[in-house]
Amino acid sequence: MLDEWFFLYIPRLFCALSFLVNPIFVYLIFSEKSANFGNYRFLLLSFAVFNLIYSVVNVLVPLDIHSYGYCCFLTVRHGPFSEVSEFNFHMLVGRCSLVSASYAIILLHFVYRYLVVQKSSLTDRNFHWYMTISAFVLVLYFVTWHAICYFPGRANVETREYIRKDFLEIYGTDSMNCNMIGTLFRGGSGETTFRSWAATIMVTLLSVASIFSFLIMAKKIMYKLKKMTVNASKKTVKLQFELLRALIVQTVIPIFISFSPCLLCWYSPVFDIQLPRGFNYLELSALGLFAFVDPVAIILCLPILRKRIFCFNRHNSSIAVGVEGIKD
């Protein structure tokens, strides 16, 4: 009963919150003075559009993650893509690949901020080339993750047989009749073990490399901004520091609520650690959470946006008080 409620309503709740917050975020960005954000507005717009797409896919393809013994697997619960078919398996893999795509978007934001402090032409008159390259990088991340999950990550018959009894007890259906991504680190053949380690190591390396890239770019941007304080105006430098701080917060949220739980789930079966079912609920909530938490964090981190939100609230409160006074 809890499974039915969780996988049916939680993704829909997160999707509704995402569709509430992201349009407000876009409005605030594009109604602000163009000098404050420049072409960065369009990169933030792409980020908001990605959040909306991610939220919709989270509803259509509700993931379930579970571990048993030396096996970790992902499958689809409910929805139009829960039946076994090649197309539906691609949808499951594509849902997982969106997590990798979020790393690509964050990396592209860091690169843009670095190019701004470098005064590169890619941020103004050649911005269309930057967006073209960005689209290519995003697709590359998505396709790479998709290939890893589809080939070495696909659960074979041996993996399905290993979890068959536990799967039947939890889900009430046969593991042979579900689309599934899975790893089996022990208790299987050498081929199955090799495929499992290959898939796990590749997705880990891709994620860790992305995080190290964020750190390197942040360090470079900080160094350039400190040098800018000599020649640039205090207002310009302050805005750039605020944008960098917002980007760091934007980065930390997916790392803690997306990558960290995934890392724990990937590697706990290596040590035969059985994660409680409640942890799976927490992890799946985290994976759907950042699509509306991230824009809220950016708004709160940028004073020029935060002041507008709070001023709007105070203005509405003043109007309400004024109306009450007239009535009295």
mmCIF file of C-alpha atoms in Angstrom:
data_model
loop_
_atom_site.group_PDB
_atom_site.id
_atom_site.type_symbol
_atom_site.label_atom_id
_atom_site.label_comp_id
_atom_site.label_asym_id
_atom_site.label_seq_id
_atom_site.Cartn_x
_atom_site.Cartn_y
_atom_site.Cartn_z
ATOM 1 C CA MET A 1 0.000 0.000 0.000
ATOM 2 C CA LEU A 2 2.822 2.400 0.882
ATOM 3 C CA ASP A 3 4.585 1.542 -2.388
ATOM 4 C CA GLU A 4 1.448 2.300 -4.376
ATOM 5 C CA TRP A 5 0.966 5.670 -2.653
ATOM 6 C CA PHE A 6 4.630 6.648 -2.811
ATOM 7 C CA PHE A 7 5.275 5.926 -6.481
ATOM 8 C CA LEU A 8 1.955 7.363 -7.582
ATOM 9 C CA TYR A 9 1.794 10.652 -5.687
ATOM 10 C CA ILE A 10 5.308 11.752 -4.656
ATOM 11 C CA PRO A 11 6.580 12.219 -8.266
ATOM 12 C CA ARG A 12 3.402 14.141 -9.097
ATOM 13 C CA LEU A 13 3.855 16.390 -6.065
ATOM 14 C CA PHE A 14 7.459 17.176 -7.046
ATOM 15 C CA CYS A 15 6.382 17.800 -10.641
ATOM 16 C CA ALA A 16 3.690 20.257 -9.509
ATOM 17 C CA LEU A 17 6.198 22.121 -7.322
ATOM 18 C CA SER A 18 8.675 22.239 -10.212
ATOM 19 C CA PHE A 19 6.056 23.718 -12.557
ATOM 20 C CA LEU A 20 5.231 26.290 -9.875
ATOM 21 C CA VAL A 21 8.780 27.404 -9.078
ATOM 22 C CA ASN A 22 10.606 27.276 -12.421
ATOM 23 C CA PRO A 23 8.292 29.669 -14.336
ATOM 24 C CA ILE A 24 8.653 32.166 -11.470
ATOM 25 C CA PHE A 25 12.421 31.687 -11.660
ATOM 26 C CA VAL A 26 12.426 32.369 -15.418
ATOM 27 C CA TYR A 27 10.195 35.431 -14.964
ATOM 28 C CA LEU A 28 12.530 36.889 -12.345
ATOM 29 C CA ILE A 29 15.580 36.335 -14.546
ATOM 30 C CA PHE A 30 14.115 37.824 -17.738
ATOM 31 C CA SER A 31 12.383 40.739 -16.013
ATOM 32 C CA GLU A 32 15.666 41.752 -14.380
ATOM 33 C CA LYS A 33 17.957 44.291 -16.056
ATOM 34 C CA SER A 34 19.722 42.609 -18.984
ATOM 35 C CA ALA A 35 23.045 44.090 -17.816
ATOM 36 C CA ASN A 36 22.900 41.960 -14.674
ATOM 37 C CA PHE A 37 22.646 38.599 -16.405
ATOM 38 C CA GLY A 38 23.363 39.177 -20.090
ATOM 39 C CA ASN A 39 23.239 36.006 -22.162
ATOM 40 C CA TYR A 40 23.501 33.986 -18.966
ATOM 41 C CA ARG A 41 19.717 34.356 -18.846
ATOM 42 C CA PHE A 42 19.384 31.905 -21.725
ATOM 43 C CA LEU A 43 21.589 29.362 -19.982
ATOM 44 C CA LEU A 44 19.414 29.683 -16.878
ATOM 45 C CA LEU A 45 16.359 29.319 -19.109
ATOM 46 C CA SER A 46 17.737 26.045 -20.468
ATOM 47 C CA PHE A 47 18.302 24.932 -16.884
ATOM 48 C CA ALA A 48 14.664 25.674 -15.999
ATOM 49 C CA VAL A 49 13.398 23.869 -19.122
ATOM 50 C CA PHE A 50 15.528 20.865 -18.192
ATOM 51 C CA ASN A 51 13.983 20.889 -14.706
ATOM 52 C CA LEU A 52 10.484 20.784 -16.199
ATOM 53 C CA ILE A 53 11.368 17.953 -18.590
ATOM 54 C CA TYR A 54 13.037 16.051 -15.765
ATOM 55 C CA SER A 55 9.932 16.440 -13.581
ATOM 56 C CA VAL A 56 7.584 15.183 -16.300
ATOM 57 C CA VAL A 57 9.792 12.165 -17.034
ATOM 58 C CA ASN A 58 9.944 11.471 -13.285
ATOM 59 C CA VAL A 59 6.150 11.110 -13.324
ATOM 60 C CA LEU A 60 5.966 9.070 -16.539
ATOM 61 C CA VAL A 61 8.873 6.765 -15.622
ATOM 62 C CA PRO A 62 8.808 6.372 -11.813
ATOM 63 C CA LEU A 63 12.021 4.594 -10.831
ATOM 64 C CA ASP A 64 12.354 2.080 -8.053
ATOM 65 C CA ILE A 65 15.817 1.268 -6.659
ATOM 66 C CA HIS A 66 16.424 -1.747 -4.472
ATOM 67 C CA SER A 67 19.328 -3.900 -3.299
ATOM 68 C CA TYR A 68 19.383 -7.548 -2.334
ATOM 69 C CA GLY A 69 22.487 -9.460 -1.334
ATOM 70 C CA TYR A 70 25.206 -8.622 -3.821
ATOM 71 C CA CYS A 71 22.752 -7.151 -6.336
ATOM 72 C CA CYS A 72 21.486 -3.619 -6.939
ATOM 73 C CA PHE A 73 18.755 -3.002 -9.513
ATOM 74 C CA LEU A 74 16.499 -0.311 -10.936
ATOM 75 C CA THR A 75 13.089 -0.902 -12.443
ATOM 76 C CA VAL A 76 9.950 1.074 -13.365
ATOM 77 C CA ARG A 77 6.945 1.161 -11.077
ATOM 78 C CA HIS A 78 3.546 1.823 -12.642
ATOM 79 C CA GLY A 79 2.989 4.219 -15.524
ATOM 80 C CA PRO A 80 2.753 3.738 -19.292
ATOM 81 C CA PHE A 81 6.328 2.407 -19.568
ATOM 82 C CA SER A 82 6.192 -0.348 -16.943
ATOM 83 C CA GLU A 83 5.455 -3.176 -19.397
ATOM 84 C CA VAL A 84 8.327 -5.236 -20.782
ATOM 85 C CA SER A 85 9.469 -4.001 -24.202
ATOM 86 C CA GLU A 86 12.602 -2.684 -25.860
ATOM 87 C CA PHE A 87 11.166 0.827 -26.136
ATOM 88 C CA ASN A 88 10.161 0.883 -22.471
ATOM 89 C CA PHE A 89 13.632 -0.276 -21.472
ATOM 90 C CA HIS A 90 15.071 2.669 -23.437
ATOM 91 C CA MET A 91 12.731 4.940 -21.459
ATOM 92 C CA LEU A 92 14.054 3.474 -18.203
ATOM 93 C CA VAL A 93 17.650 4.001 -19.352
ATOM 94 C CA GLY A 94 16.814 7.514 -20.570
ATOM 95 C CA ARG A 95 15.326 8.359 -17.172
ATOM 96 C CA CYS A 96 18.614 7.361 -15.531
ATOM 97 C CA SER A 97 20.610 9.276 -18.162
ATOM 98 C CA LEU A 98 18.865 12.522 -17.213
ATOM 99 C CA VAL A 99 20.783 12.418 -13.930
ATOM 100 C CA SER A 100 24.037 12.524 -15.912
ATOM 101 C CA ALA A 101 22.642 15.303 -18.088
ATOM 102 C CA SER A 102 22.172 17.429 -14.959
ATOM 103 C CA TYR A 103 25.945 17.193 -14.373
ATOM 104 C CA ALA A 104 26.536 18.437 -17.914
ATOM 105 C CA ILE A 105 24.281 21.463 -17.410
ATOM 106 C CA ILE A 106 26.074 22.444 -14.205
ATOM 107 C CA LEU A 107 29.466 22.037 -15.878
ATOM 108 C CA LEU A 108 28.351 24.287 -18.742
ATOM 109 C CA HIS A 109 27.315 26.934 -16.200
ATOM 110 C CA PHE A 110 30.788 26.846 -14.657
ATOM 111 C CA VAL A 111 32.417 27.127 -18.085
ATOM 112 C CA TYR A 112 30.221 30.124 -18.922
ATOM 113 C CA ARG A 113 31.106 31.892 -15.676
ATOM 114 C CA TYR A 114 34.800 31.293 -16.405
ATOM 115 C CA LEU A 115 34.436 32.661 -19.940
ATOM 116 C CA VAL A 116 32.713 35.770 -18.536
ATOM 117 C CA VAL A 117 35.622 36.629 -16.267
ATOM 118 C CA GLN A 118 37.944 35.894 -19.200
ATOM 119 C CA LYS A 119 35.866 38.320 -21.313
ATOM 120 C CA SER A 120 35.515 35.718 -24.044
ATOM 121 C CA SER A 121 33.513 36.505 -27.191
ATOM 122 C CA LEU A 122 31.611 33.245 -26.630
ATOM 123 C CA THR A 123 29.555 35.021 -23.956
ATOM 124 C CA ASP A 124 28.342 37.857 -26.204
ATOM 125 C CA ARG A 125 28.678 38.100 -29.987
ATOM 126 C CA ASN A 126 29.550 34.398 -30.427
ATOM 127 C CA PHE A 127 27.125 33.163 -27.818
ATOM 128 C CA HIS A 128 25.294 31.051 -30.410
ATOM 129 C CA TRP A 129 28.454 28.956 -30.781
ATOM 130 C CA TYR A 130 28.626 28.462 -27.040
ATOM 131 C CA MET A 131 25.023 27.234 -26.961
ATOM 132 C CA THR A 132 25.731 24.898 -29.895
ATOM 133 C CA ILE A 133 28.740 23.409 -28.105
ATOM 134 C CA SER A 134 26.683 23.178 -24.918
ATOM 135 C CA ALA A 135 23.973 21.186 -26.706
ATOM 136 C CA PHE A 136 26.647 18.813 -28.032
ATOM 137 C CA VAL A 137 28.148 18.305 -24.545
ATOM 138 C CA LEU A 138 24.698 17.683 -23.066
ATOM 139 C CA VAL A 139 23.898 15.060 -25.705
ATOM 140 C CA LEU A 140 27.333 13.481 -25.231
ATOM 141 C CA TYR A 141 26.763 13.075 -21.492
ATOM 142 C CA PHE A 142 23.292 11.657 -22.067
ATOM 143 C CA VAL A 143 24.382 9.202 -24.771
ATOM 144 C CA THR A 144 27.422 8.023 -22.783
ATOM 145 C CA TRP A 145 25.333 7.274 -19.691
ATOM 146 C CA HIS A 146 22.632 5.702 -21.873
ATOM 147 C CA ALA A 147 25.166 3.353 -23.499
ATOM 148 C CA ILE A 148 26.615 2.322 -20.121
ATOM 149 C CA CYS A 149 23.198 1.514 -18.660
ATOM 150 C CA TYR A 150 21.967 -0.186 -21.836
ATOM 151 C CA PHE A 151 24.902 -2.534 -22.512
ATOM 152 C CA PRO A 152 26.885 -3.547 -19.393
ATOM 153 C CA GLY A 153 24.175 -2.251 -17.049
ATOM 154 C CA ARG A 154 21.292 -4.290 -18.441
ATOM 155 C CA ALA A 155 20.208 -7.017 -16.019
ATOM 156 C CA ASN A 156 20.711 -10.439 -17.605
ATOM 157 C CA VAL A 157 18.886 -13.683 -16.812
ATOM 158 C CA GLU A 158 21.430 -14.627 -14.153
ATOM 159 C CA THR A 159 20.892 -11.359 -12.263
ATOM 160 C CA ARG A 160 17.121 -11.688 -12.505
ATOM 161 C CA GLU A 161 17.285 -15.249 -11.231
ATOM 162 C CA TYR A 162 19.418 -14.160 -8.255
ATOM 163 C CA ILE A 163 16.779 -11.657 -7.032
ATOM 164 C CA ARG A 164 13.736 -13.612 -8.200
ATOM 165 C CA LYS A 165 12.450 -14.708 -4.789
ATOM 166 C CA ASP A 166 13.033 -11.341 -3.103
ATOM 167 C CA PHE A 167 11.537 -9.503 -6.081
ATOM 168 C CA LEU A 168 8.387 -11.621 -5.920
ATOM 169 C CA GLU A 169 7.979 -10.946 -2.179
ATOM 170 C CA ILE A 170 8.359 -7.172 -2.561
ATOM 171 C CA TYR A 171 6.626 -6.485 -5.871
ATOM 172 C CA GLY A 172 4.343 -9.483 -6.261
ATOM 173 C CA THR A 173 5.565 -10.192 -9.788
ATOM 174 C CA ASP A 174 8.271 -12.157 -11.545
ATOM 175 C CA SER A 175 11.625 -10.418 -12.069
ATOM 176 C CA MET A 176 11.772 -12.000 -15.541
ATOM 177 C CA ASN A 177 8.785 -9.894 -16.602
ATOM 178 C CA CYS A 178 10.213 -6.427 -15.816
ATOM 179 C CA ASN A 179 12.538 -3.966 -17.512
ATOM 180 C CA MET A 180 15.578 -3.776 -15.295
ATOM 181 C CA ILE A 181 19.052 -2.277 -14.927
ATOM 182 C CA GLY A 182 21.077 -4.332 -12.477
ATOM 183 C CA THR A 183 24.490 -5.250 -11.127
ATOM 184 C CA LEU A 184 25.527 -8.520 -9.469
ATOM 185 C CA PHE A 185 28.960 -8.377 -7.850
ATOM 186 C CA ARG A 186 29.084 -11.919 -6.430
ATOM 187 C CA GLY A 187 27.170 -15.147 -6.815
ATOM 188 C CA GLY A 188 27.172 -15.053 -10.598
ATOM 189 C CA SER A 189 29.364 -15.952 -13.536
ATOM 190 C CA GLY A 190 32.579 -14.130 -14.390
ATOM 191 C CA GLU A 191 30.857 -12.376 -17.295
ATOM 192 C CA THR A 192 28.045 -11.057 -15.092
ATOM 193 C CA THR A 193 30.489 -9.861 -12.448
ATOM 194 C CA PHE A 194 32.662 -8.150 -15.070
ATOM 195 C CA ARG A 195 29.649 -6.391 -16.638
ATOM 196 C CA SER A 196 28.497 -5.220 -13.208
ATOM 197 C CA TRP A 197 31.870 -3.786 -12.233
ATOM 198 C CA ALA A 198 32.334 -2.222 -15.667
ATOM 199 C CA ALA A 199 28.984 -0.413 -15.489
ATOM 200 C CA THR A 200 29.474 0.720 -11.884
ATOM 201 C CA ILE A 201 33.036 1.967 -12.399
ATOM 202 C CA MET A 202 32.163 3.832 -15.613
ATOM 203 C CA VAL A 203 29.202 5.718 -14.145
ATOM 204 C CA THR A 204 31.229 6.457 -11.004
ATOM 205 C CA LEU A 205 34.145 7.819 -13.037
ATOM 206 C CA LEU A 206 31.817 9.965 -15.129
ATOM 207 C CA SER A 207 30.193 11.409 -12.004
ATOM 208 C CA VAL A 208 33.436 11.919 -10.066
ATOM 209 C CA ALA A 209 35.162 13.481 -13.093
ATOM 210 C CA SER A 210 32.270 15.939 -13.409
ATOM 211 C CA ILE A 211 32.494 16.895 -9.732
ATOM 212 C CA PHE A 212 36.260 17.423 -9.956
ATOM 213 C CA SER A 213 35.664 19.582 -13.041
ATOM 214 C CA PHE A 214 33.252 21.725 -10.996
ATOM 215 C CA LEU A 215 35.880 22.188 -8.289
ATOM 216 C CA ILE A 216 38.640 23.062 -10.762
ATOM 217 C CA MET A 217 36.459 25.570 -12.612
ATOM 218 C CA ALA A 218 35.292 27.158 -9.338
ATOM 219 C CA LYS A 219 38.905 27.585 -8.221
ATOM 220 C CA LYS A 220 39.874 29.176 -11.547
ATOM 221 C CA ILE A 221 36.890 31.547 -11.442
ATOM 222 C CA MET A 222 37.713 32.600 -7.873
ATOM 223 C CA TYR A 223 41.308 33.329 -8.894
ATOM 224 C CA LYS A 224 40.175 35.451 -11.849
ATOM 225 C CA LEU A 225 37.623 37.338 -9.763
ATOM 226 C CA LYS A 226 40.257 38.253 -7.188
ATOM 227 C CA LYS A 227 42.384 39.686 -9.979
ATOM 228 C CA MET A 228 39.356 41.583 -11.320
ATOM 229 C CA THR A 229 39.016 43.541 -8.073
ATOM 230 C CA VAL A 230 41.955 45.711 -9.181
ATOM 231 C CA ASN A 231 40.432 46.987 -12.437
ATOM 232 C CA ALA A 232 36.686 46.248 -12.424
ATOM 233 C CA SER A 233 34.057 48.133 -10.435
ATOM 234 C CA LYS A 234 33.021 46.850 -7.027
ATOM 235 C CA LYS A 235 29.444 46.382 -8.241
ATOM 236 C CA THR A 236 30.526 44.173 -11.145
ATOM 237 C CA VAL A 237 32.860 42.051 -9.016
ATOM 238 C CA LYS A 238 30.220 41.701 -6.301
ATOM 239 C CA LEU A 239 27.632 40.485 -8.821
ATOM 240 C CA GLN A 240 30.083 37.963 -10.263
ATOM 241 C CA PHE A 241 30.870 36.632 -6.785
ATOM 242 C CA GLU A 242 27.149 36.321 -6.041
ATOM 243 C CA LEU A 243 26.541 34.456 -9.293
ATOM 244 C CA LEU A 244 29.416 32.096 -8.504
ATOM 245 C CA ARG A 245 28.063 31.496 -5.002
ATOM 246 C CA ALA A 246 24.620 30.703 -6.433
ATOM 247 C CA LEU A 247 26.222 28.307 -8.909
ATOM 248 C CA ILE A 248 28.120 26.534 -6.117
ATOM 249 C CA VAL A 249 24.872 26.078 -4.174
ATOM 250 C CA GLN A 250 23.231 24.907 -7.387
ATOM 251 C CA THR A 251 26.011 22.307 -7.649
ATOM 252 C CA VAL A 252 26.078 21.155 -4.036
ATOM 253 C CA ILE A 253 22.371 20.284 -4.016
ATOM 254 C CA PRO A 254 22.520 17.576 -6.754
ATOM 255 C CA ILE A 255 25.751 16.182 -5.283
ATOM 256 C CA PHE A 256 24.202 15.646 -1.865
ATOM 257 C CA ILE A 257 20.663 14.680 -2.856
ATOM 258 C CA SER A 258 21.453 12.858 -6.111
ATOM 259 C CA PHE A 259 25.008 11.580 -6.430
ATOM 260 C CA SER A 260 25.715 10.643 -2.794
ATOM 261 C CA PRO A 261 22.635 8.391 -2.330
ATOM 262 C CA CYS A 262 23.303 6.782 -5.725
ATOM 263 C CA LEU A 263 26.911 6.090 -4.744
ATOM 264 C CA LEU A 264 25.769 4.398 -1.538
ATOM 265 C CA CYS A 265 23.200 2.321 -3.407
ATOM 266 C CA TRP A 266 25.710 1.272 -6.118
ATOM 267 C CA TYR A 267 28.397 0.092 -3.714
ATOM 268 C CA SER A 268 26.495 -1.275 -0.692
ATOM 269 C CA PRO A 269 25.878 -4.645 -2.449
ATOM 270 C CA VAL A 270 29.646 -5.044 -2.888
ATOM 271 C CA PHE A 271 29.840 -5.530 0.892
ATOM 272 C CA ASP A 272 26.523 -7.437 1.089
ATOM 273 C CA ILE A 273 24.896 -4.520 2.940
ATOM 274 C CA GLN A 274 21.113 -4.666 2.745
ATOM 275 C CA LEU A 275 19.768 -1.111 2.708
ATOM 276 C CA PRO A 276 16.378 -0.713 4.393
ATOM 277 C CA ARG A 277 13.402 -0.162 2.124
ATOM 278 C CA GLY A 278 12.891 3.270 3.678
ATOM 279 C CA PHE A 279 16.267 4.375 2.305
ATOM 280 C CA ASN A 280 15.045 3.590 -1.217
ATOM 281 C CA TYR A 281 12.084 5.907 -0.656
ATOM 282 C CA LEU A 282 14.437 8.616 0.572
ATOM 283 C CA GLU A 283 16.760 8.208 -2.415
ATOM 284 C CA LEU A 284 13.953 8.315 -4.967
ATOM 285 C CA SER A 285 12.560 11.436 -3.290
ATOM 286 C CA ALA A 286 15.998 13.054 -3.514
ATOM 287 C CA LEU A 287 16.284 12.265 -7.213
ATOM 288 C CA GLY A 288 13.038 14.114 -7.915
ATOM 289 C CA LEU A 289 13.629 16.907 -5.421
ATOM 290 C CA PHE A 290 16.350 19.045 -7.011
ATOM 291 C CA ALA A 291 14.193 20.059 -10.019
ATOM 292 C CA PHE A 292 12.387 22.582 -7.815
ATOM 293 C CA VAL A 293 14.855 22.977 -4.915
ATOM 294 C CA ASP A 294 17.680 24.227 -7.144
ATOM 295 C CA PRO A 295 15.850 27.271 -8.615
ATOM 296 C CA VAL A 296 14.617 28.200 -5.136
ATOM 297 C CA ALA A 297 18.194 28.049 -3.848
ATOM 298 C CA ILE A 298 19.427 30.267 -6.698
ATOM 299 C CA ILE A 299 16.711 32.849 -6.015
ATOM 300 C CA LEU A 300 17.589 32.939 -2.319
ATOM 301 C CA CYS A 301 21.336 33.154 -3.017
ATOM 302 C CA LEU A 302 21.084 36.112 -5.413
ATOM 303 C CA PRO A 303 20.221 39.326 -3.505
ATOM 304 C CA ILE A 304 18.794 41.015 -6.629
ATOM 305 C CA LEU A 305 16.219 38.206 -6.947
ATOM 306 C CA ARG A 306 15.719 37.599 -3.231
ATOM 307 C CA LYS A 307 14.882 41.249 -2.576
ATOM 308 C CA ARG A 308 12.267 41.224 -5.321
ATOM 309 C CA ILE A 309 10.533 38.186 -3.822
ATOM 310 C CA PHE A 310 10.482 39.610 -0.290
ATOM 311 C CA CYS A 311 9.561 43.110 -1.494
ATOM 312 C CA PHE A 312 6.666 41.569 -3.431
ATOM 313 C CA ASN A 313 5.471 39.815 -0.267
ATOM 314 C CA ARG A 314 5.763 43.005 1.790
ATOM 315 C CA HIS A 315 3.961 44.953 -0.922
ATOM 316 C CA ASN A 316 1.066 42.485 -0.909
ATOM 317 C CA SER A 317 0.945 42.609 2.895
ATOM 318 C CA SER A 318 0.806 46.414 2.808
ATOM 319 C CA ILE A 319 -2.045 46.293 0.303
ATOM 320 C CA ALA A 320 -3.917 43.814 2.498
ATOM 321 C CA VAL A 321 -3.460 46.033 5.575
ATOM 322 C CA GLY A 322 -4.598 49.079 3.574
ATOM 323 C CA VAL A 323 -7.737 47.321 2.398
ATOM 324 C CA GLU A 324 -8.557 46.267 5.956
ATOM 325 C CA GLY A 325 -8.075 49.864 7.098
ATOM 326 C CA ILE A 326 -10.490 51.149 4.448
ATOM 327 C CA LYS A 327 -13.070 48.569 5.496
ATOM 328 C CA ASP A 328 -12.745 49.651 9.139
#
